[in-house]
XYZ file of C-alpha atoms in Angstrom:
124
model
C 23.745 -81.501 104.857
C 21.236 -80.013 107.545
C 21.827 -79.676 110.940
C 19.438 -81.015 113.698
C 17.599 -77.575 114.719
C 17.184 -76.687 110.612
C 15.917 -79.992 110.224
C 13.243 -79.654 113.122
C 12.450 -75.920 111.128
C 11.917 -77.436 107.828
C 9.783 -80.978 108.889
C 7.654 -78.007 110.932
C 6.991 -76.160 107.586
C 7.484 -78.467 104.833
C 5.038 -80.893 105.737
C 1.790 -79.915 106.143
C -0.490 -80.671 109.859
C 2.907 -81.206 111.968
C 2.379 -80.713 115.379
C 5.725 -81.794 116.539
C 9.048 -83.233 116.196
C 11.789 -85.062 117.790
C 15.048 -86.401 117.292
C 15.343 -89.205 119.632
C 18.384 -91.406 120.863
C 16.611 -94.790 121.126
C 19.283 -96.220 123.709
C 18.620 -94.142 126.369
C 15.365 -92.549 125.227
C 16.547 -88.677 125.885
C 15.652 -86.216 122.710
C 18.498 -84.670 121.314
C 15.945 -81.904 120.365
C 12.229 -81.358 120.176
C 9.974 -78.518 118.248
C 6.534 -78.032 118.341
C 4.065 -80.132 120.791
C 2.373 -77.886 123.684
C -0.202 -78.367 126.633
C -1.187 -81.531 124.939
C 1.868 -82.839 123.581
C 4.571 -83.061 125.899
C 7.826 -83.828 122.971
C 9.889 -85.226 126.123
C 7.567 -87.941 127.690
C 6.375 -88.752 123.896
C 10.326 -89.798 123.281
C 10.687 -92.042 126.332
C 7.927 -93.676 125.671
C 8.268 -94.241 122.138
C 11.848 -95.831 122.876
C 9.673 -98.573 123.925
C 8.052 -99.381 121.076
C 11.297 -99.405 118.870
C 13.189 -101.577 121.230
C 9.688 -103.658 121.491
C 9.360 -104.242 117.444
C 13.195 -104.742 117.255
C 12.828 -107.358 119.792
C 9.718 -109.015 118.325
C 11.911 -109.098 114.525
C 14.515 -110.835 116.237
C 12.518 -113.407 118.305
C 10.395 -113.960 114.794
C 13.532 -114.318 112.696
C 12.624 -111.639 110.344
C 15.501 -109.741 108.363
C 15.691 -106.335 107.448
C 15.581 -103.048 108.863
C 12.442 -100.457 110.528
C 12.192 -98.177 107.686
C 8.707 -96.036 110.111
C 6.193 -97.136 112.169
C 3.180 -95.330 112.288
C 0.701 -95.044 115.212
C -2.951 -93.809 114.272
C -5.071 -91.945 116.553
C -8.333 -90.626 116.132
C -7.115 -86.893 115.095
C -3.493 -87.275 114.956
C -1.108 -89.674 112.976
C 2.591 -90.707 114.917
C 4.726 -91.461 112.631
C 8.245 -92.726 114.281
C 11.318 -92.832 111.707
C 14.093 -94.844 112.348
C 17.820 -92.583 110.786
C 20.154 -94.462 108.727
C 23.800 -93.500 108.266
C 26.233 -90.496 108.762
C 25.888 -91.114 112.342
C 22.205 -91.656 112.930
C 22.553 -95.801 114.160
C 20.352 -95.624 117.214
C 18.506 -92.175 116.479
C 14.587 -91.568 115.207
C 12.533 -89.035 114.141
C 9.223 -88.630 115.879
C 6.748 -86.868 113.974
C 3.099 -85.955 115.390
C 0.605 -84.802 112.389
C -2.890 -83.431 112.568
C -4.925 -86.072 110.776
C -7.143 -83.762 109.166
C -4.792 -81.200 108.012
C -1.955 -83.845 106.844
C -1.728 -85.978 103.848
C 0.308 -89.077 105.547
C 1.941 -90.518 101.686
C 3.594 -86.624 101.390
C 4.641 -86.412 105.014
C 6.058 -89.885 104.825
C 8.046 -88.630 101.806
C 8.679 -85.400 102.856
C 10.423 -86.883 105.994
C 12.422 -89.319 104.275
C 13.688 -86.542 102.006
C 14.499 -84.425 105.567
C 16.623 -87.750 107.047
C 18.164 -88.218 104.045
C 20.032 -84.386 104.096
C 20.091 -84.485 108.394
C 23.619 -84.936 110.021
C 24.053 -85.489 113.493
């Protein structure tokens, strides 16, 4: 089991073109810690507003009927890829990762794995 900070570390060096990370408390939209980001990337304002989208798909399932739960969502911009993970168990109900990647020095299938492998060994 990883903590949140070694977590951060490792999704900063084990996956190749992040830019920045964020453990995020979806209720109230506050990161629980950020790494990364810079001039163009504030890690803070990125959380708040990607509370909204969560609570907007979440609301969307339920008004569709649809079953099942947000395994990511992923946001692609021109140079960068957003890749929002939703944590599952051992605490993490109501927490995501937010991952920013460089588009053209990441390889989105690994980072997607590579972060899946990092939630699965992150307690919070």
């Amino acid at each position: 089991m990883a903590n949140l900070e070694i977590s951060m570390k490792e999704t900063m060096t084990a996956i190749e073109g992040a830019v920045g990370v964020a453990v995020v408390d979806y209720t109230s939209g506050m990161a629980l810690g950020t790494l990364g980001g810079g001039n163009d990337l504030d890690l803070d304002v990125a959380a708040a507003g990607n509370t909204d989208v969560i609570r907007a798909k979440v609301r969307t399932m339920e008004h569709l009927g649809l079953k099942g739960e947000i395994e990511d969502i992923l946001i692609t911009l021109a140079s960068q890829y957003h890749l929002i993970r939703l944590l599952k168990g051992r605490g993490g109900s109501g927490l995501f990762i937010y991952l920013v990647l460089d588009r053209g020095r990441s390889n989105l299938a690994m980072a997607r794995h590579q972060l899946k492998r990092i939630e699965a060994e992150l307690e919070v």
